[in-house]
Amino acid sequence: MKVRKPSVDVLSSNFIENEISMKKLLKELNSYYKLSKQEGSASQIKRTRTRKKLLAREKIDLLLDKKKPYIELMPLAGLKHEKGFGAGGTTVVVLGYVSNVLCLINANVATRKAGAVDYATSLKNLRLSQIAKENKLLTINLVESGGANLPDQDRVFNNYGKFFMEMSRRSKEGIPTISVVFGSATAGGAYVPGMSDYSIFQKNTAKVFLAGPPLVKMATNEESTDEELGGAQMHSSISGVSDFLAKDEKEALEITKKLIKKIKKPTVNNFEKEASVPKYDAKEILGIVPSNLKKPFDIRDLVKRFVDDSEFVEFKENYGRTMFCCWTKINGYPVGIIANNGVIFIESARKATHFIQLANKSNIPLLFIHNTTGFMVGKRYEQNGMINSGAQLIHAVSGSTVPHISLQVGNSYGAGNYAMCGRSFEPRFLFSYPNVKSGVMGADQLSGVMEIIKRNAASSSNKVINENKLKKEKKALAEDAEKRASVWHTTSEVWDDGVINPTDTRKYLSLALAAVYSSEIKGTDSFGIFRM
């Protein structure tokens, strides 16, 4: 690969400062990744080894096509949940190729709390369901779970039910689910294979029942064994819940791969045949993205490091300059990019609205790159119709029917987050850099606004302000807001599909585009009212 001379000064103090700061964040990110990959305690893993059983990620490795790319989704869900089961919950979700078909794999981590579903895991299951449905992706469930975590039942109950409903809806639309059962799947967990289009059970170890022998004894006074109630042999020969009986884990995974070859056509990636690598080094992204999010940077320098041949056709280059719009390709896939180059002005909003309409006319997916504190405020902008222009953009994002992908690389606050297709606007995929902050507004602005409100309230009621108390409250509020705006908090709540190393941007976006291009892309002419 021939690499051009950098388009940025990699020896500048600014670049070096940014790079040091980002590497520090990446060190933190990698420490959290390490936590998420711990599949239970040493004793639990040893017990699994003595039984000659595979861990969740080992099963996934055997399923995935060799030399094909894959990415893990939502690896840090539940990271900051005080009573959760740890980063990632009790499931591993991967987007990758199995038998040349792009699939979603959902593997229970049986060595962590017996694979019981805590709140974070239920959020991951819901998000997985949404991704599978929108992109029409075959889902493979690798099942070994104790069902819902009972202390979490009030938060898990409805999410669990929604997970089953979405399985049913995908089945109705011809989007198959395959469940491979390796161990116990109890109570609600029994419906995972029961609701699947295809089920594969491992002989002697798969146990699927609504109630185990002790509960059956208590409820009906009936004596029964695990095998009689829910064994793999019984379900394969008597109940019919199992479609295939495998002698061991490896055979179960081989059956899965052979089945996929028969029921799905390979995912065709003709676009990738014409892909060309960027001319600039992706590692330079670490020094391009500012360590201080208040500092502006040219978003074009970032885009050049993950698009094909580092080339794009910019739209309205000299108009609405705080919004960068272009047509380009990523790994051969055509895409339109809408990226913030700062605060969103009236012209910036109009430009992006126009661009979204064009993307829908051309049936081209859109990538939104977030780095904004929101829409411009002030008398001049309000009088000139900032709200109208902002509303037009939000209408355009809401009404657009081409697939949307979002990448957060800096600030993503307020209505700016909505206009740039944040989580609430349901992009097909959303990834974040480890420096990202998002919320209603920044910590300083939020605490400052609250201070003004309190002073005005005191003044209107003729009360004397306790300056010491107000200062402490302001500081505490700012610290709490900063914590909640942190990407570690937002990813813990599944506001994104993963915090990524910026140098891997092209890989993540390429797989996301492969997913959205695996089904028909159709734009629209219909949008909400554009208030003029």
Short mmCIF file of C-alpha atoms in Angstrom, two decimals:
data_model
loop_
_atom_site.label_atom_id
_atom_site.label_comp_id
_atom_site.label_asym_id
_atom_site.label_seq_id
_atom_site.Cartn_x
_atom_site.Cartn_y
_atom_site.Cartn_z
CA MET A 1 0.00 0.00 0.00
CA LYS A 2 1.44 3.32 -1.10
CA VAL A 3 0.79 6.05 1.45
CA ARG A 4 0.88 9.74 0.59
CA LYS A 5 2.63 12.38 2.62
CA PRO A 6 0.29 13.25 5.53
CA SER A 7 -2.21 16.04 4.85
CA VAL A 8 -1.71 17.22 8.44
CA ASP A 9 1.40 18.20 10.34
CA VAL A 10 2.12 15.11 12.42
CA LEU A 11 5.01 16.88 14.16
CA SER A 12 2.95 19.82 15.40
CA SER A 13 2.45 20.25 19.15
CA ASN A 14 -1.32 20.15 18.59
CA PHE A 15 -1.16 16.78 16.78
CA ILE A 16 1.14 15.28 19.39
CA GLU A 17 -1.05 16.51 22.27
CA ASN A 18 -4.15 15.03 20.62
CA GLU A 19 -2.41 11.72 19.99
CA ILE A 20 -1.21 11.41 23.60
CA SER A 21 -4.69 12.18 24.90
CA MET A 22 -6.39 9.69 22.56
CA LYS A 23 -3.90 6.93 23.40
CA LYS A 24 -4.65 7.47 27.08
CA LEU A 25 -8.35 7.00 26.34
CA LEU A 26 -7.59 3.92 24.25
CA LYS A 27 -5.73 2.44 27.20
CA GLU A 28 -8.88 2.93 29.28
CA LEU A 29 -11.01 1.46 26.49
CA ASN A 30 -8.79 -1.62 26.25
CA SER A 31 -9.02 -2.14 30.02
CA TYR A 32 -12.83 -2.18 29.70
CA TYR A 33 -12.63 -4.53 26.71
CA LYS A 34 -10.53 -6.85 28.86
CA LEU A 35 -13.24 -6.82 31.53
CA SER A 36 -15.95 -7.64 28.98
CA LYS A 37 -13.96 -10.61 27.69
CA GLN A 38 -13.66 -12.22 31.12
CA GLU A 39 -16.22 -15.01 30.78
CA GLY A 40 -16.71 -15.66 34.47
CA SER A 41 -14.49 -16.53 37.43
CA ALA A 42 -11.43 -18.76 37.20
CA SER A 43 -13.30 -21.56 39.02
CA GLN A 44 -16.25 -21.38 36.61
CA ILE A 45 -13.97 -21.52 33.61
CA LYS A 46 -11.96 -24.39 35.10
CA ARG A 47 -15.19 -26.30 35.70
CA THR A 48 -16.14 -25.75 32.06
CA ARG A 49 -12.74 -26.98 30.90
CA THR A 50 -13.01 -30.17 32.98
CA ARG A 51 -16.31 -30.83 31.22
CA LYS A 52 -14.54 -30.30 27.89
CA LYS A 53 -16.94 -27.52 26.97
CA LEU A 54 -16.17 -24.45 24.89
CA LEU A 55 -16.50 -20.85 26.07
CA ALA A 56 -18.88 -18.47 24.26
CA ARG A 57 -16.19 -16.74 22.20
CA GLU A 58 -14.60 -20.06 21.28
CA LYS A 59 -17.91 -21.22 19.83
CA ILE A 60 -18.19 -17.97 17.87
CA ASP A 61 -14.65 -18.45 16.50
CA LEU A 62 -15.57 -21.91 15.22
CA LEU A 63 -18.67 -20.54 13.51
CA LEU A 64 -17.13 -17.53 11.78
CA ASP A 65 -15.62 -17.81 8.31
CA LYS A 66 -11.84 -17.63 8.45
CA LYS A 67 -10.15 -14.54 6.94
CA LYS A 68 -13.47 -12.66 6.89
CA PRO A 69 -13.95 -9.49 8.97
CA TYR A 70 -16.21 -9.37 12.00
CA ILE A 71 -17.00 -6.92 14.79
CA GLU A 72 -18.37 -7.30 18.30
CA LEU A 73 -21.38 -5.12 19.10
CA MET A 74 -22.25 -3.52 22.47
CA PRO A 75 -19.28 -5.09 24.29
CA LEU A 76 -19.52 -2.61 27.19
CA ALA A 77 -23.27 -2.74 27.84
CA GLY A 78 -23.80 -2.60 31.59
CA LEU A 79 -20.25 -1.36 32.24
CA LYS A 80 -21.43 1.16 34.84
CA HIS A 81 -24.42 -0.79 36.20
CA GLU A 82 -23.82 -1.17 39.94
CA LYS A 83 -25.86 -4.36 40.34
CA GLY A 84 -25.28 -5.81 36.89
CA PHE A 85 -23.18 -8.77 35.82
CA GLY A 86 -20.35 -6.67 34.43
CA ALA A 87 -19.28 -5.19 31.10
CA GLY A 88 -21.11 -6.90 28.26
CA GLY A 89 -23.66 -8.65 30.46
CA THR A 90 -24.05 -12.36 29.82
CA THR A 91 -24.08 -12.44 26.04
CA VAL A 92 -21.60 -11.81 23.23
CA VAL A 93 -23.03 -10.24 20.06
CA VAL A 94 -21.02 -10.43 16.84
CA LEU A 95 -21.68 -9.27 13.27
CA GLY A 96 -19.73 -11.52 10.90
CA TYR A 97 -19.82 -14.10 8.13
CA VAL A 98 -20.91 -17.71 8.56
CA SER A 99 -20.89 -19.87 5.42
CA ASN A 100 -20.46 -16.66 3.37
CA VAL A 101 -23.65 -15.19 4.83
CA LEU A 102 -23.51 -12.01 6.94
CA CYS A 103 -25.12 -12.97 10.26
CA LEU A 104 -25.67 -11.80 13.81
CA ILE A 105 -24.41 -14.23 16.45
CA ASN A 106 -25.81 -14.00 19.98
CA ALA A 107 -23.89 -16.28 22.35
CA ASN A 108 -24.88 -16.76 26.00
CA VAL A 109 -21.93 -16.58 28.40
CA ALA A 110 -22.87 -19.60 30.52
CA THR A 111 -19.74 -19.23 32.66
CA ARG A 112 -20.91 -15.84 33.94
CA LYS A 113 -23.85 -16.14 36.35
CA ALA A 114 -25.05 -19.25 34.44
CA GLY A 115 -25.93 -17.03 31.49
CA ALA A 116 -28.83 -15.45 33.37
CA VAL A 117 -30.24 -12.34 31.67
CA ASP A 118 -29.57 -9.15 33.62
CA TYR A 119 -30.84 -5.70 32.59
CA ALA A 120 -27.85 -4.91 30.36
CA THR A 121 -28.19 -8.24 28.57
CA SER A 122 -31.89 -7.58 27.95
CA LEU A 123 -30.96 -4.22 26.38
CA LYS A 124 -28.43 -5.96 24.14
CA ASN A 125 -31.05 -8.53 23.10
CA LEU A 126 -33.49 -5.78 22.14
CA ARG A 127 -30.88 -3.88 20.15
CA LEU A 128 -29.78 -7.09 18.41
CA SER A 129 -33.41 -7.72 17.46
CA GLN A 130 -33.69 -4.25 15.94
CA ILE A 131 -30.45 -4.63 13.95
CA ALA A 132 -31.51 -8.06 12.67
CA LYS A 133 -34.94 -6.85 11.56
CA GLU A 134 -33.84 -3.60 9.91
CA ASN A 135 -30.99 -5.22 7.99
CA LYS A 136 -32.75 -8.55 7.43
CA LEU A 137 -29.90 -10.51 9.00
CA LEU A 138 -30.05 -14.18 9.93
CA THR A 139 -29.54 -14.57 13.70
CA ILE A 140 -27.76 -17.45 15.41
CA ASN A 141 -28.47 -17.91 19.13
CA LEU A 142 -25.91 -20.02 20.98
CA VAL A 143 -28.04 -20.96 23.96
CA GLU A 144 -27.08 -21.87 27.50
CA SER A 145 -28.92 -19.67 29.96
CA GLY A 146 -30.68 -19.82 33.29
CA GLY A 147 -33.31 -17.36 32.02
CA ALA A 148 -34.12 -14.00 33.57
CA ASN A 149 -32.09 -12.82 36.55
CA LEU A 150 -34.84 -12.75 39.19
CA PRO A 151 -33.59 -9.69 41.16
CA ASP A 152 -33.76 -7.83 37.82
CA GLN A 153 -37.18 -9.18 36.86
CA ASP A 154 -39.02 -5.83 36.95
CA ARG A 155 -36.59 -4.37 34.38
CA VAL A 156 -36.02 -7.53 32.35
CA PHE A 157 -39.60 -8.83 32.07
CA ASN A 158 -40.90 -6.59 29.28
CA ASN A 159 -37.60 -6.58 27.40
CA TYR A 160 -37.60 -10.38 27.41
CA GLY A 161 -41.13 -10.44 26.02
CA LYS A 162 -40.20 -7.94 23.30
CA PHE A 163 -37.26 -10.14 22.34
CA PHE A 164 -39.62 -13.06 21.73
CA MET A 165 -42.08 -10.90 19.80
CA GLU A 166 -39.31 -9.62 17.52
CA MET A 167 -38.16 -13.20 16.84
CA SER A 168 -41.70 -13.99 15.75
CA ARG A 169 -41.95 -10.89 13.56
CA ARG A 170 -38.66 -11.66 11.84
CA SER A 171 -39.84 -15.21 11.20
CA LYS A 172 -43.00 -13.80 9.63
CA GLU A 173 -40.85 -11.64 7.32
CA GLY A 174 -38.68 -14.60 6.33
CA ILE A 175 -35.66 -13.50 8.39
CA PRO A 176 -34.63 -16.77 10.06
CA THR A 177 -33.35 -17.45 13.55
CA ILE A 178 -31.29 -20.55 14.35
CA SER A 179 -30.89 -21.58 17.98
CA VAL A 180 -28.16 -23.99 19.01
CA VAL A 181 -28.71 -25.32 22.54
CA PHE A 182 -25.65 -26.54 24.46
CA GLY A 183 -26.95 -26.61 28.04
CA SER A 184 -29.88 -25.51 30.16
CA ALA A 185 -32.52 -23.16 28.76
CA THR A 186 -35.06 -22.79 31.51
CA ALA A 187 -38.42 -21.02 31.88
CA GLY A 188 -38.52 -18.04 29.52
CA GLY A 189 -35.20 -19.19 28.09
CA ALA A 190 -36.94 -22.29 26.78
CA TYR A 191 -38.86 -20.11 24.33
CA VAL A 192 -35.65 -19.03 22.58
CA PRO A 193 -35.32 -22.38 20.74
CA GLY A 194 -39.10 -22.76 20.80
CA MET A 195 -39.57 -19.47 18.90
CA SER A 196 -36.73 -20.13 16.45
CA ASP A 197 -37.15 -21.22 12.85
CA TYR A 198 -34.53 -23.92 13.34
CA SER A 199 -33.21 -25.53 16.53
CA ILE A 200 -30.17 -27.73 17.09
CA PHE A 201 -29.72 -29.57 20.39
CA GLN A 202 -26.55 -31.10 21.81
CA LYS A 203 -27.07 -34.66 22.97
CA ASN A 204 -26.96 -35.30 26.74
CA THR A 205 -26.27 -31.67 27.69
CA ALA A 206 -29.16 -29.62 26.21
CA LYS A 207 -31.96 -29.26 28.77
CA VAL A 208 -34.96 -27.21 27.71
CA PHE A 209 -38.03 -26.99 29.93
CA LEU A 210 -40.49 -24.46 31.30
CA ALA A 211 -39.98 -25.85 34.80
CA GLY A 212 -37.28 -28.15 36.17
CA PRO A 213 -37.92 -31.35 38.17
CA PRO A 214 -38.05 -29.60 41.60
CA LEU A 215 -40.66 -27.06 40.46
CA VAL A 216 -42.71 -29.73 38.67
CA LYS A 217 -42.65 -31.81 41.85
CA MET A 218 -43.80 -28.83 43.88
CA ALA A 219 -46.53 -27.82 41.42
CA THR A 220 -47.92 -31.22 40.37
CA ASN A 221 -46.29 -33.76 42.71
CA GLU A 222 -44.94 -35.47 39.58
CA GLU A 223 -41.56 -37.20 39.73
CA SER A 224 -39.40 -36.64 36.63
CA THR A 225 -35.81 -36.44 35.43
CA ASP A 226 -34.10 -33.69 33.45
CA GLU A 227 -34.06 -35.90 30.34
CA GLU A 228 -37.76 -36.78 30.61
CA LEU A 229 -38.72 -33.14 31.02
CA GLY A 230 -36.43 -31.46 28.54
CA GLY A 231 -33.51 -33.57 27.35
CA ALA A 232 -32.13 -33.27 23.83
CA GLN A 233 -33.08 -36.86 22.95
CA MET A 234 -36.66 -36.35 24.16
CA HIS A 235 -37.10 -33.06 22.28
CA SER A 236 -35.60 -34.62 19.13
CA SER A 237 -37.74 -37.75 19.17
CA ILE A 238 -40.92 -36.94 21.13
CA SER A 239 -41.79 -33.24 21.54
CA GLY A 240 -40.31 -32.02 18.24
CA VAL A 241 -38.80 -28.88 19.77
CA SER A 242 -35.40 -29.95 18.38
CA ASP A 243 -34.87 -30.23 14.62
CA PHE A 244 -31.31 -31.57 14.70
CA LEU A 245 -29.49 -33.67 17.30
CA ALA A 246 -25.73 -33.16 17.59
CA LYS A 247 -23.36 -35.48 19.44
CA ASP A 248 -21.18 -32.61 20.73
CA GLU A 249 -20.59 -28.86 20.52
CA LYS A 250 -18.43 -28.96 17.42
CA GLU A 251 -20.93 -31.07 15.50
CA ALA A 252 -23.73 -28.68 16.53
CA LEU A 253 -21.74 -25.77 15.08
CA GLU A 254 -20.96 -27.74 11.90
CA ILE A 255 -24.67 -28.49 11.45
CA THR A 256 -25.35 -24.76 11.83
CA LYS A 257 -22.89 -23.87 9.09
CA LYS A 258 -24.24 -26.55 6.73
CA LEU A 259 -27.82 -25.44 7.41
CA ILE A 260 -27.02 -21.83 6.57
CA LYS A 261 -25.54 -22.93 3.23
CA LYS A 262 -28.85 -24.59 2.38
CA ILE A 263 -31.30 -21.92 3.54
CA LYS A 264 -29.52 -18.66 2.62
CA LYS A 265 -27.80 -17.37 -0.47
CA PRO A 266 -24.28 -16.01 0.14
CA THR A 267 -24.09 -12.31 0.94
CA VAL A 268 -22.90 -10.75 -2.32
CA ASN A 269 -20.38 -7.93 -1.94
CA ASN A 270 -19.79 -6.87 -5.53
CA PHE A 271 -19.03 -3.34 -4.34
CA GLU A 272 -16.02 -4.58 -2.38
CA LYS A 273 -14.37 -5.87 -5.57
CA GLU A 274 -13.86 -2.26 -6.67
CA ALA A 275 -12.73 -0.95 -3.28
CA SER A 276 -9.50 1.00 -2.91
CA VAL A 277 -7.68 1.71 0.32
CA PRO A 278 -7.30 5.25 1.72
CA LYS A 279 -4.15 7.13 0.71
CA TYR A 280 -3.59 8.38 4.26
CA ASP A 281 -2.72 6.42 7.37
CA ALA A 282 -5.63 5.63 9.73
CA LYS A 283 -3.28 5.94 12.71
CA GLU A 284 -3.15 9.69 12.07
CA ILE A 285 -6.77 9.93 13.24
CA LEU A 286 -5.43 9.72 16.81
CA GLY A 287 -3.69 13.06 16.38
CA ILE A 288 -6.40 14.71 14.28
CA VAL A 289 -9.32 14.42 16.70
CA PRO A 290 -8.82 17.11 19.42
CA SER A 291 -8.16 16.21 23.01
CA ASN A 292 -10.06 19.38 23.94
CA LEU A 293 -13.52 19.07 22.40
CA LYS A 294 -13.89 22.86 22.45
CA LYS A 295 -11.17 23.09 19.81
CA PRO A 296 -12.37 22.94 16.17
CA PHE A 297 -10.79 20.65 13.59
CA ASP A 298 -11.36 20.05 9.90
CA ILE A 299 -13.59 16.98 9.64
CA ARG A 300 -12.27 16.40 6.10
CA ASP A 301 -8.93 15.32 7.56
CA LEU A 302 -10.72 12.55 9.44
CA VAL A 303 -12.86 11.45 6.47
CA LYS A 304 -9.79 11.13 4.21
CA ARG A 305 -8.46 8.41 6.46
CA PHE A 306 -11.29 5.92 6.03
CA VAL A 307 -12.88 6.55 2.61
CA ASP A 308 -11.76 4.86 -0.60
CA ASP A 309 -8.69 6.47 -2.17
CA SER A 310 -9.17 9.31 0.36
CA GLU A 311 -11.41 10.98 -2.21
CA PHE A 312 -14.88 12.50 -2.07
CA VAL A 313 -17.08 14.89 -4.01
CA GLU A 314 -18.03 17.72 -1.69
CA PHE A 315 -21.54 19.22 -1.89
CA LYS A 316 -21.99 23.02 -1.52
CA GLU A 317 -18.39 23.46 -0.37
CA ASN A 318 -18.69 27.22 0.17
CA TYR A 319 -22.16 27.28 1.76
CA GLY A 320 -23.04 26.35 5.35
CA ARG A 321 -19.41 25.57 6.05
CA THR A 322 -19.99 24.11 9.53
CA MET A 323 -21.73 21.18 7.86
CA PHE A 324 -19.63 19.01 5.56
CA CYS A 325 -21.56 16.95 2.99
CA CYS A 326 -20.03 14.69 0.36
CA TRP A 327 -20.49 11.66 -1.87
CA THR A 328 -17.86 8.95 -1.50
CA LYS A 329 -17.25 5.21 -1.10
CA ILE A 330 -16.17 3.12 1.88
CA ASN A 331 -14.75 -0.29 0.94
CA GLY A 332 -16.52 0.06 -2.40
CA TYR A 333 -19.94 0.88 -0.93
CA PRO A 334 -21.44 4.21 -2.12
CA VAL A 335 -22.38 6.47 0.79
CA GLY A 336 -23.29 10.07 1.48
CA ILE A 337 -21.60 11.72 4.46
CA ILE A 338 -23.07 14.50 6.60
CA ALA A 339 -20.51 15.68 9.15
CA ASN A 340 -20.38 18.54 11.63
CA ASN A 341 -17.55 21.00 11.39
CA GLY A 342 -18.80 22.89 14.43
CA VAL A 343 -22.06 24.41 15.64
CA ILE A 344 -25.06 24.10 13.27
CA PHE A 345 -26.05 27.41 11.68
CA ILE A 346 -29.14 28.10 9.57
CA GLU A 347 -27.26 27.57 6.30
CA SER A 348 -25.66 24.38 7.64
CA ALA A 349 -29.07 22.91 8.48
CA ARG A 350 -30.49 23.83 5.06
CA LYS A 351 -27.52 22.30 3.30
CA ALA A 352 -27.86 18.99 5.17
CA THR A 353 -31.63 18.93 4.52
CA HIS A 354 -31.03 19.36 0.79
CA PHE A 355 -28.38 16.62 0.86
CA ILE A 356 -30.70 14.14 2.61
CA GLN A 357 -33.32 14.68 -0.09
CA LEU A 358 -30.72 13.96 -2.79
CA ALA A 359 -29.57 10.78 -1.01
CA ASN A 360 -33.17 9.54 -0.96
CA LYS A 361 -33.57 10.33 -4.66
CA SER A 362 -30.41 8.31 -5.40
CA ASN A 363 -31.11 5.46 -2.92
CA ILE A 364 -27.75 5.97 -1.20
CA PRO A 365 -27.20 5.33 2.55
CA LEU A 366 -26.10 8.19 4.79
CA LEU A 367 -23.29 8.35 7.33
CA PHE A 368 -23.73 11.04 10.00
CA ILE A 369 -20.54 12.12 11.79
CA HIS A 370 -21.25 13.94 15.05
CA ASN A 371 -19.12 16.75 16.41
CA THR A 372 -21.39 19.59 17.49
CA THR A 373 -22.73 21.32 20.58
CA GLY A 374 -26.02 21.87 18.75
CA PHE A 375 -27.84 24.63 16.88
CA MET A 376 -26.66 28.24 17.06
CA VAL A 377 -28.53 30.41 19.58
CA GLY A 378 -28.99 34.17 19.97
CA LYS A 379 -31.38 36.93 18.91
CA ARG A 380 -30.09 37.21 15.36
CA TYR A 381 -30.38 33.49 14.70
CA GLU A 382 -33.79 33.10 16.34
CA GLN A 383 -35.16 36.03 14.33
CA ASN A 384 -33.76 34.62 11.10
CA GLY A 385 -35.51 31.27 11.65
CA MET A 386 -33.02 28.94 13.32
CA ILE A 387 -35.91 26.86 14.69
CA ASN A 388 -37.49 26.52 11.25
CA SER A 389 -34.22 25.44 9.63
CA GLY A 390 -33.44 23.04 12.48
CA ALA A 391 -36.93 21.57 12.26
CA GLN A 392 -36.51 21.06 8.50
CA LEU A 393 -33.35 19.05 9.13
CA ILE A 394 -34.99 16.95 11.84
CA HIS A 395 -37.97 16.33 9.52
CA ALA A 396 -35.56 15.24 6.79
CA VAL A 397 -33.70 12.83 9.09
CA SER A 398 -36.97 11.43 10.45
CA GLY A 399 -38.59 10.98 7.04
CA SER A 400 -35.56 9.64 5.20
CA THR A 401 -35.90 5.95 4.33
CA VAL A 402 -32.37 5.20 3.13
CA PRO A 403 -30.29 3.48 5.83
CA HIS A 404 -28.52 5.75 8.31
CA ILE A 405 -25.27 5.01 10.14
CA SER A 406 -23.95 7.33 12.85
CA LEU A 407 -20.39 7.88 14.04
CA GLN A 408 -19.81 10.07 17.10
CA VAL A 409 -16.31 11.57 17.13
CA GLY A 410 -16.63 14.49 19.56
CA ASN A 411 -19.49 16.44 21.12
CA SER A 412 -23.08 15.41 20.36
CA TYR A 413 -25.41 17.60 22.38
CA GLY A 414 -29.05 18.65 22.43
CA ALA A 415 -31.11 18.88 19.27
CA GLY A 416 -27.82 18.65 17.37
CA ASN A 417 -27.71 14.98 18.38
CA TYR A 418 -31.26 14.49 17.05
CA ALA A 419 -30.54 16.31 13.78
CA MET A 420 -27.44 14.16 13.28
CA CYS A 421 -29.40 10.93 13.76
CA GLY A 422 -28.53 10.09 17.37
CA ARG A 423 -29.78 6.95 19.08
CA SER A 424 -33.37 8.18 19.44
CA PHE A 425 -33.57 8.61 15.65
CA GLU A 426 -32.75 4.93 15.14
CA PRO A 427 -29.70 4.72 12.90
CA ARG A 428 -29.00 1.20 11.65
CA PHE A 429 -25.64 1.33 13.48
CA LEU A 430 -24.07 3.87 15.84
CA PHE A 431 -20.42 3.83 16.94
CA SER A 432 -18.51 6.20 19.23
CA TYR A 433 -14.90 7.26 19.73
CA PRO A 434 -13.65 7.09 23.34
CA ASN A 435 -13.54 10.89 23.68
CA VAL A 436 -17.26 11.39 22.94
CA LYS A 437 -19.63 13.33 25.18
CA SER A 438 -23.38 13.60 24.65
CA GLY A 439 -26.53 14.72 26.43
CA VAL A 440 -28.92 17.65 26.61
CA MET A 441 -26.07 20.15 27.02
CA GLY A 442 -22.48 20.35 28.26
CA ALA A 443 -21.70 20.17 31.97
CA ASP A 444 -20.56 23.81 32.21
CA GLN A 445 -23.61 25.09 30.35
CA LEU A 446 -25.98 22.94 32.39
CA SER A 447 -24.57 24.00 35.77
CA GLY A 448 -24.41 27.63 34.62
CA VAL A 449 -28.02 27.62 33.47
CA MET A 450 -29.14 26.12 36.77
CA GLU A 451 -27.18 28.79 38.66
CA ILE A 452 -28.96 31.56 36.71
CA ILE A 453 -32.36 29.93 37.36
CA LYS A 454 -31.65 29.70 41.11
CA ARG A 455 -30.45 33.31 41.29
CA ASN A 456 -33.53 34.53 39.42
CA ALA A 457 -35.81 32.48 41.69
CA ALA A 458 -34.14 33.92 44.81
CA SER A 459 -34.37 37.44 43.42
CA SER A 460 -38.08 37.14 42.57
CA SER A 461 -38.88 35.92 46.11
CA ASN A 462 -36.53 38.42 47.84
CA LYS A 463 -34.33 35.66 49.30
CA VAL A 464 -30.61 35.97 50.01
CA ILE A 465 -28.41 33.55 48.11
CA ASN A 466 -26.02 31.39 50.11
CA GLU A 467 -23.00 31.77 47.83
CA ASN A 468 -21.02 28.92 49.41
CA LYS A 469 -23.91 26.49 49.07
CA LEU A 470 -24.64 27.61 45.50
CA LYS A 471 -20.99 27.14 44.53
CA LYS A 472 -20.94 23.60 45.95
CA GLU A 473 -24.23 22.72 44.25
CA LYS A 474 -22.98 24.08 40.94
CA LYS A 475 -19.77 22.06 41.19
CA ALA A 476 -21.62 18.85 42.14
CA LEU A 477 -24.09 19.33 39.29
CA ALA A 478 -21.30 19.91 36.77
CA GLU A 479 -19.43 16.79 37.94
CA ASP A 480 -22.57 14.65 37.73
CA ALA A 481 -23.44 16.02 34.27
CA GLU A 482 -19.89 15.36 33.07
CA LYS A 483 -20.09 11.77 34.32
CA ARG A 484 -23.44 11.15 32.62
CA ALA A 485 -22.28 12.72 29.36
CA SER A 486 -19.20 10.44 29.30
CA VAL A 487 -19.10 7.78 26.60
CA TRP A 488 -18.51 5.15 29.30
CA HIS A 489 -21.92 5.95 30.78
CA THR A 490 -23.74 6.19 27.45
CA THR A 491 -22.28 2.96 26.05
CA SER A 492 -23.17 1.23 29.33
CA GLU A 493 -26.79 2.20 28.63
CA VAL A 494 -26.53 0.95 25.00
CA TRP A 495 -26.81 4.42 23.50
CA ASP A 496 -24.33 3.17 20.90
CA ASP A 497 -23.34 -0.16 19.37
CA GLY A 498 -19.79 0.09 20.62
CA VAL A 499 -16.95 2.41 21.56
CA ILE A 500 -14.27 1.84 18.93
CA ASN A 501 -10.60 2.52 18.37
CA PRO A 502 -10.61 5.36 15.78
CA THR A 503 -8.02 3.50 13.71
CA ASP A 504 -10.65 0.76 13.16
CA THR A 505 -13.25 3.20 11.77
CA ARG A 506 -13.10 1.85 8.21
CA LYS A 507 -13.54 -1.76 9.40
CA TYR A 508 -16.64 -0.96 11.46
CA LEU A 509 -18.22 1.22 8.79
CA SER A 510 -17.45 -1.34 6.06
CA LEU A 511 -19.29 -4.11 7.93
CA ALA A 512 -22.17 -1.79 8.77
CA LEU A 513 -22.49 -0.87 5.08
CA ALA A 514 -22.26 -4.54 4.09
CA ALA A 515 -25.23 -5.15 6.39
CA VAL A 516 -27.36 -2.29 5.04
CA TYR A 517 -26.53 -3.18 1.43
CA SER A 518 -27.56 -6.81 1.98
CA SER A 519 -31.20 -5.80 1.38
CA GLU A 520 -32.97 -3.32 -0.91
CA ILE A 521 -32.29 0.38 -0.34
CA LYS A 522 -35.17 2.65 -1.26
CA GLY A 523 -35.44 6.37 -0.66
CA THR A 524 -38.54 8.52 -0.30
CA ASP A 525 -40.05 11.74 -1.65
CA SER A 526 -42.26 12.14 1.40
CA PHE A 527 -41.19 14.24 4.38
CA GLY A 528 -42.90 16.15 7.17
CA ILE A 529 -43.81 19.80 6.62
CA PHE A 530 -40.77 21.98 5.95
CA ARG A 531 -41.72 25.15 7.81
CA MET A 532 -40.53 28.14 5.77
#
